[in-house]
Coordinates of C-alpha atoms in Angstrom, one line a residue:
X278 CA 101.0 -32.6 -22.7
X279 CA 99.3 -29.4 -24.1
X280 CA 96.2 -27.8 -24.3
X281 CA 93.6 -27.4 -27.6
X282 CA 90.9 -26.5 -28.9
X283 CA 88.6 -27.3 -31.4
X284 CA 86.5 -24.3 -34.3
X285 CA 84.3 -24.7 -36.8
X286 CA 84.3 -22.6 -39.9
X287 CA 80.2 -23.5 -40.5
X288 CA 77.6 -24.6 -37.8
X289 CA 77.6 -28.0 -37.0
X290 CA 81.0 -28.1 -39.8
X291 CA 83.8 -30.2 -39.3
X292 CA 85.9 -29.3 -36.2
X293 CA 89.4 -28.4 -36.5
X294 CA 92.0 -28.4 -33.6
X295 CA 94.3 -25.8 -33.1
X296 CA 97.1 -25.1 -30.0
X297 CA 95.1 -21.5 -28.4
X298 CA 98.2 -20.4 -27.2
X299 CA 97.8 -17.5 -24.5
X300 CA 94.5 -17.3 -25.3
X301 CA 91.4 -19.1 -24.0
X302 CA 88.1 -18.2 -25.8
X303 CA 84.9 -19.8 -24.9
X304 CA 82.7 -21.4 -26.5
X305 CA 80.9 -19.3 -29.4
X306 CA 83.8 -16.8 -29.2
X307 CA 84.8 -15.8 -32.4
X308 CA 88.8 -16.2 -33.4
X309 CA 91.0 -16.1 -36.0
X310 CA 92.4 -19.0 -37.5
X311 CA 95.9 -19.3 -40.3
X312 CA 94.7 -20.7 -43.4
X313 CA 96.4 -21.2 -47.1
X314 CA 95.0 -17.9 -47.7
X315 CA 95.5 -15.7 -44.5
X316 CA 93.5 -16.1 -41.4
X317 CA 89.8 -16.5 -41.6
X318 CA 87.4 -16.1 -38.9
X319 CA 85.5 -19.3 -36.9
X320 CA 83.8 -20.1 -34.3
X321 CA 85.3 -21.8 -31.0
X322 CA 83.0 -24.8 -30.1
X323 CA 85.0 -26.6 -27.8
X324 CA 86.9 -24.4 -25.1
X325 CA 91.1 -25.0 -24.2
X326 CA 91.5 -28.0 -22.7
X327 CA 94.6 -30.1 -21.2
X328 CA 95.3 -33.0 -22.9
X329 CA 98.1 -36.2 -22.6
X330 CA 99.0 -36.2 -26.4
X331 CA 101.7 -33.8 -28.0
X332 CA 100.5 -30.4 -29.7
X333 CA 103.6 -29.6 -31.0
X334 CA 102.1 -30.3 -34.2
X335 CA 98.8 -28.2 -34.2
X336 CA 98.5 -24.7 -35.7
X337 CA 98.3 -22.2 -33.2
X338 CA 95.1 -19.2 -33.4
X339 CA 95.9 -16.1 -34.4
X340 CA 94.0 -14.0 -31.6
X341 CA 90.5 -13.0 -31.3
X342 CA 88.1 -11.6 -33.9
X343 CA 87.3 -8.2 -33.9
X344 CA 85.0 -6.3 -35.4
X345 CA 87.0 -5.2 -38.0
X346 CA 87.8 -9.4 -38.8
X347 CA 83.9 -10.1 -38.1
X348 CA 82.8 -7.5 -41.0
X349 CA 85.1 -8.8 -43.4
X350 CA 83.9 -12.4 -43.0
X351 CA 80.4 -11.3 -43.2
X352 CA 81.3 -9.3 -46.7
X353 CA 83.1 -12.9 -47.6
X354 CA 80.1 -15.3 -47.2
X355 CA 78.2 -12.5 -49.2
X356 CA 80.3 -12.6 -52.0
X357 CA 80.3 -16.3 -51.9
X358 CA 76.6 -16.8 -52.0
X359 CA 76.5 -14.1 -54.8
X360 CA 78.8 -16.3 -56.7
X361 CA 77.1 -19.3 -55.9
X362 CA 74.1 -17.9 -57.8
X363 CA 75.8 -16.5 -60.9
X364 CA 77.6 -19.8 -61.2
X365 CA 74.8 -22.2 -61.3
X366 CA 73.1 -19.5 -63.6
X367 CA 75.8 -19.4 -66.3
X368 CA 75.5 -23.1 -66.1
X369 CA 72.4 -23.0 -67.0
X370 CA 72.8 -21.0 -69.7
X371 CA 75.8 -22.6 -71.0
X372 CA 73.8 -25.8 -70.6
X373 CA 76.7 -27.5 -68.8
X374 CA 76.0 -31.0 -67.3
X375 CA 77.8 -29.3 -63.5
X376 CA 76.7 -28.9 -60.3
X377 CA 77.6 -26.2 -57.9
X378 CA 78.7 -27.9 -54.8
X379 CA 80.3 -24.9 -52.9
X380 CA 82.5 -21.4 -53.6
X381 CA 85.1 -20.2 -51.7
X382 CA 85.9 -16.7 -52.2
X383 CA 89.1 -15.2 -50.8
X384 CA 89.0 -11.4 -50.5
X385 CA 91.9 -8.7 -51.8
X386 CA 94.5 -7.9 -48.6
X387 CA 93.6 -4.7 -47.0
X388 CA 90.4 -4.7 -49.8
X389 CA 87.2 -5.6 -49.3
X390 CA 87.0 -6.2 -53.0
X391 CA 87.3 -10.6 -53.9
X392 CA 90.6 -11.6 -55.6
X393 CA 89.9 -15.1 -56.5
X394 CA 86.7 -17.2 -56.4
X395 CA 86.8 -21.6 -56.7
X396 CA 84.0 -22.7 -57.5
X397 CA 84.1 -26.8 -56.5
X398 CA 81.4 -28.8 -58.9
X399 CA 80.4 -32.0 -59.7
X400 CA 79.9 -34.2 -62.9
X401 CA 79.7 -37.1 -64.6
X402 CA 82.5 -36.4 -67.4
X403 CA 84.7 -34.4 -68.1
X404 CA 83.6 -31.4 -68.9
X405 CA 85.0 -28.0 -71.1
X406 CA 84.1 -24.8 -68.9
X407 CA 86.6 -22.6 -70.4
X408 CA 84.1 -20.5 -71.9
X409 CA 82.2 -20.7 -68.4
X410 CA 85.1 -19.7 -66.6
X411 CA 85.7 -16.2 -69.0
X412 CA 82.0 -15.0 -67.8
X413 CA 82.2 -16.0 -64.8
X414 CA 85.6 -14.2 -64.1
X415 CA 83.3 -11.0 -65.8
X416 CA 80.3 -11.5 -63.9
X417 CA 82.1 -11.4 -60.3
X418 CA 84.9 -9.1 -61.5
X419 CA 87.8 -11.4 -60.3
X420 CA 90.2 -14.4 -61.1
X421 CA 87.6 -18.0 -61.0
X422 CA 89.1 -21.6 -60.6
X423 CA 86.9 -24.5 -61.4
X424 CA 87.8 -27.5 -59.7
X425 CA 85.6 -31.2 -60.5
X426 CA 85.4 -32.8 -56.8
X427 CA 84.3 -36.8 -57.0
X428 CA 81.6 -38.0 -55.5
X429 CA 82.9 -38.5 -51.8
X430 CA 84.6 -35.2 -51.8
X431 CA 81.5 -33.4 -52.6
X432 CA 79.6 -35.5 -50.0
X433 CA 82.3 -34.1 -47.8
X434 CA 81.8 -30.6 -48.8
X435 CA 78.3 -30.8 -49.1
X436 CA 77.5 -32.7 -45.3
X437 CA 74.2 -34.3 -44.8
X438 CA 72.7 -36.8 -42.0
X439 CA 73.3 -40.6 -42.7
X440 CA 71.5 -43.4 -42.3
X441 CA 72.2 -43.9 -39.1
X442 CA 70.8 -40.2 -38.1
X443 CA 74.3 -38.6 -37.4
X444 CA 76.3 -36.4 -39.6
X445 CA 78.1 -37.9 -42.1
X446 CA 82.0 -39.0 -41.0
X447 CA 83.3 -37.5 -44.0
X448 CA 81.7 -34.4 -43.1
X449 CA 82.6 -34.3 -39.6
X450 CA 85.9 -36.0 -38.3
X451 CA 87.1 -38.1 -41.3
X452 CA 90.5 -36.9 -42.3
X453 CA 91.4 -39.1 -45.0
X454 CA 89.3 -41.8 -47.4
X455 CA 90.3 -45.5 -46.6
X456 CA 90.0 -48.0 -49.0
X457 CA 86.3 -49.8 -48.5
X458 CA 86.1 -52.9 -50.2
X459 CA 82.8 -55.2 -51.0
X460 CA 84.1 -57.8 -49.2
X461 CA 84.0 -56.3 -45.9
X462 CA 80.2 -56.3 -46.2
X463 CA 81.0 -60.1 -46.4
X464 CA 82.5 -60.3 -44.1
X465 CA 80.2 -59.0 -41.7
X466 CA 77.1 -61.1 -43.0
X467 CA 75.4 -57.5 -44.1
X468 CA 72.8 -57.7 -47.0
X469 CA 74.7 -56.5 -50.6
X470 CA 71.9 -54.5 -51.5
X471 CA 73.5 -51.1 -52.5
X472 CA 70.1 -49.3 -51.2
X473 CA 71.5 -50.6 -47.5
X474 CA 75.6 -50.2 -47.9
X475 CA 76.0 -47.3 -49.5
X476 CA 76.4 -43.9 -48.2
X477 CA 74.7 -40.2 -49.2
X478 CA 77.8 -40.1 -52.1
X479 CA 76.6 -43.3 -53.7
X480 CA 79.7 -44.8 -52.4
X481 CA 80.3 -48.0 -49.9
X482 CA 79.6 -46.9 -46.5
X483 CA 82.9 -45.8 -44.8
X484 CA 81.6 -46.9 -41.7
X485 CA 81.9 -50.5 -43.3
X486 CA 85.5 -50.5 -41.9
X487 CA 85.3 -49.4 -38.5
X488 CA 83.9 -53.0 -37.2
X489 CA 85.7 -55.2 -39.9
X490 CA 89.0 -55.7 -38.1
X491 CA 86.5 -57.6 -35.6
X492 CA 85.1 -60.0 -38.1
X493 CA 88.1 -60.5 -39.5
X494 CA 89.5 -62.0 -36.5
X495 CA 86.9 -63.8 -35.5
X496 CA 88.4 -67.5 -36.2
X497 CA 86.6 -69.0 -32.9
X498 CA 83.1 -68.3 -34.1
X499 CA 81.0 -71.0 -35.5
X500 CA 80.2 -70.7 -39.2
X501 CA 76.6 -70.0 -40.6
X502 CA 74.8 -73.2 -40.6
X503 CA 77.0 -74.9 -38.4
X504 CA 75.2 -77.0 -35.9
X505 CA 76.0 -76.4 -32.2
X506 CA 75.0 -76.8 -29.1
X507 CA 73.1 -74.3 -27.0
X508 CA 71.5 -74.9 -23.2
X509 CA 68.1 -74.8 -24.9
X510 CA 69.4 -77.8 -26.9
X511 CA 71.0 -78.5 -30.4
X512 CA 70.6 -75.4 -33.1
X513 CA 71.7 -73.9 -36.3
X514 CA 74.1 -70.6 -36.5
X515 CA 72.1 -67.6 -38.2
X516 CA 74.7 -65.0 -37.7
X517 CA 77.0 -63.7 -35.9
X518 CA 77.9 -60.8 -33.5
X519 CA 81.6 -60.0 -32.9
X520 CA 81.1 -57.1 -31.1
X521 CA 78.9 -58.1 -28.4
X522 CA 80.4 -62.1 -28.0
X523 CA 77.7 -63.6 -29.5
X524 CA 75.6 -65.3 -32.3
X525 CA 72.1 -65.7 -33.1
X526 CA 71.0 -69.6 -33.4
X527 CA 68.0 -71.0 -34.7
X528 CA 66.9 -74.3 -32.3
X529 CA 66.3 -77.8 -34.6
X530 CA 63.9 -78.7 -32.1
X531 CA 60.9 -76.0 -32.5
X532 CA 62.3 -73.7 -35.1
X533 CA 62.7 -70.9 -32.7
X534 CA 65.6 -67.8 -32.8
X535 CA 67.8 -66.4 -30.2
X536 CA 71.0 -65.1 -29.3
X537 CA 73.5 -67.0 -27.4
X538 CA 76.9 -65.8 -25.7
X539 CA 79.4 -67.3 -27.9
X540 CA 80.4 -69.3 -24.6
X541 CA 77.2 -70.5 -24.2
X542 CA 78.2 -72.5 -28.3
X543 CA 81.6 -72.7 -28.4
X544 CA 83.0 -76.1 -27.3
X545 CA 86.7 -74.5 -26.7
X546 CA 86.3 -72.0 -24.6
X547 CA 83.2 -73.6 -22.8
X548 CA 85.9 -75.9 -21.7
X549 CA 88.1 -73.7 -20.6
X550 CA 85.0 -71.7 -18.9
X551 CA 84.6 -74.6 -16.8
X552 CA 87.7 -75.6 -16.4
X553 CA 89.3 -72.1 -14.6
X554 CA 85.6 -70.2 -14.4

């Protein structure tokens, strides 16, 4: 049992989770946070709370920002939207096929002059930007990495809403990619239009898998098209609901469609219903 917190390097960015230590910011307190590449500055959006799981494991904050720490992240975020600008501008005179997805730019120790500059970009080959990267590294007057991100990395990077109106996963509390497979759309009688299944990257939906392990398991429903029997009478199976216990049936009798508890159809366990209520 421990106690964490959760920051956000951009507003309404994926949340980390860090061990505060002695300290206990509040939320929208600035504080420093240990990174690859020194500590950075975030923003606290969920204040120190106890919780049951182990936090041996987390990274621990650094301390609070200060002004000092606050300036230098405000010359940071300059420098990166200045070399935002003279990327996708050399790209567009080198008449790359690349797009600029984001730039980090990590600053000199004890200088408020950049060292280094990655510039993340996306496209749909392979493409030769050694020429790119010399004038780029002249333009912003420091060492530039070019890294090619695929198409659910930079839907990561990028964030968005999907189209269920929330953030996208990726973008918020997804730390890894599972495999998501076609035939857990199958599974789950979903439409295999790729308009309605797949997500901002062009990819299959990653929420695809969060309700499959349900449908998968779901040997007691009746099949679509089987013919059961409902208290309304004998009907067809539509679909079916795994999550909420029930299925959808379409009545022989006058055509008519409604959903049914899966007691309500299934022979077995209507049995056993009134057998031991």
């Amino acid at each position: 049992m421990g106690m964490l917190c959760a920051v956000s390097f951009n507003r309404y960015g994926r949340l980390f989770y860090l061990d505060p230590g002695d300290l206990r910011p509040a939320v929208g307190d600035k504080v420093l946070v240990p990174t690859d590449d020194g500590t950075e500055v975030a923003e606290c959006v969920w204040a120190p709370q106890w919780v049951d799981d182990p936090t041996d494991g987390f990274p621990r904050l650094a301390g609070l920002a200060t002004e000092q720490d606050l300036h230098r992240d405000e010359v940071q975020r300059k420098r990166k939207a200045e070399a935002k600008v003279a990327a996708k501008r050399l790209i567009r005179e080198h008449g790359l096929p690349m797009k600029v997805v984001a730039v980090d730019h990590v600053l000199g120790p004890g200088s408020l002059h950049s060292a280094r500059a990655t510039i993340y970009f996306t496209a749909p080959h392979r493409v030769d930007f050694r020429s790119l990267v010399r004038d780029l590294g002249a333009t912003l007057h420091c060492r530039v990495e070019l890294r090619q991100l695929a198409a659910r990395d930079s839907a990561r990077v990028q964030g968005g809403i999907g189209s269920c109106g929330r953030d996208l996963c990726c973008a918020t509390f997804l730390t890894d990619f599972e495999p998501v497979t076609i035939r857990m759309a199958k599974d789950q009688d979903l439409p295999l239009n790729p308009l309605r299944i797949s997500g901002a990257c062009g990819r299959l939906m990653c929420c695809l898998k969060y309700e499959h392990p349900l449908y998968a398991d779901s040997s007691s429903y009746p099949t679509s098209g089987q013919r059961v029997e409902t208290p309304d009478g004998p009907a067809k199976v539509v679909s079916r609901h795994p999550p909420s216990e029930s299925v959808t049936v379409r009545q022989i009798a006058d055509g008519a469609v409604q959903r049914c508890a899966l007691a309500d159809v299934c022979g077995p366990r209507r049995a056993h219903d009134q057998a031991y209520g």
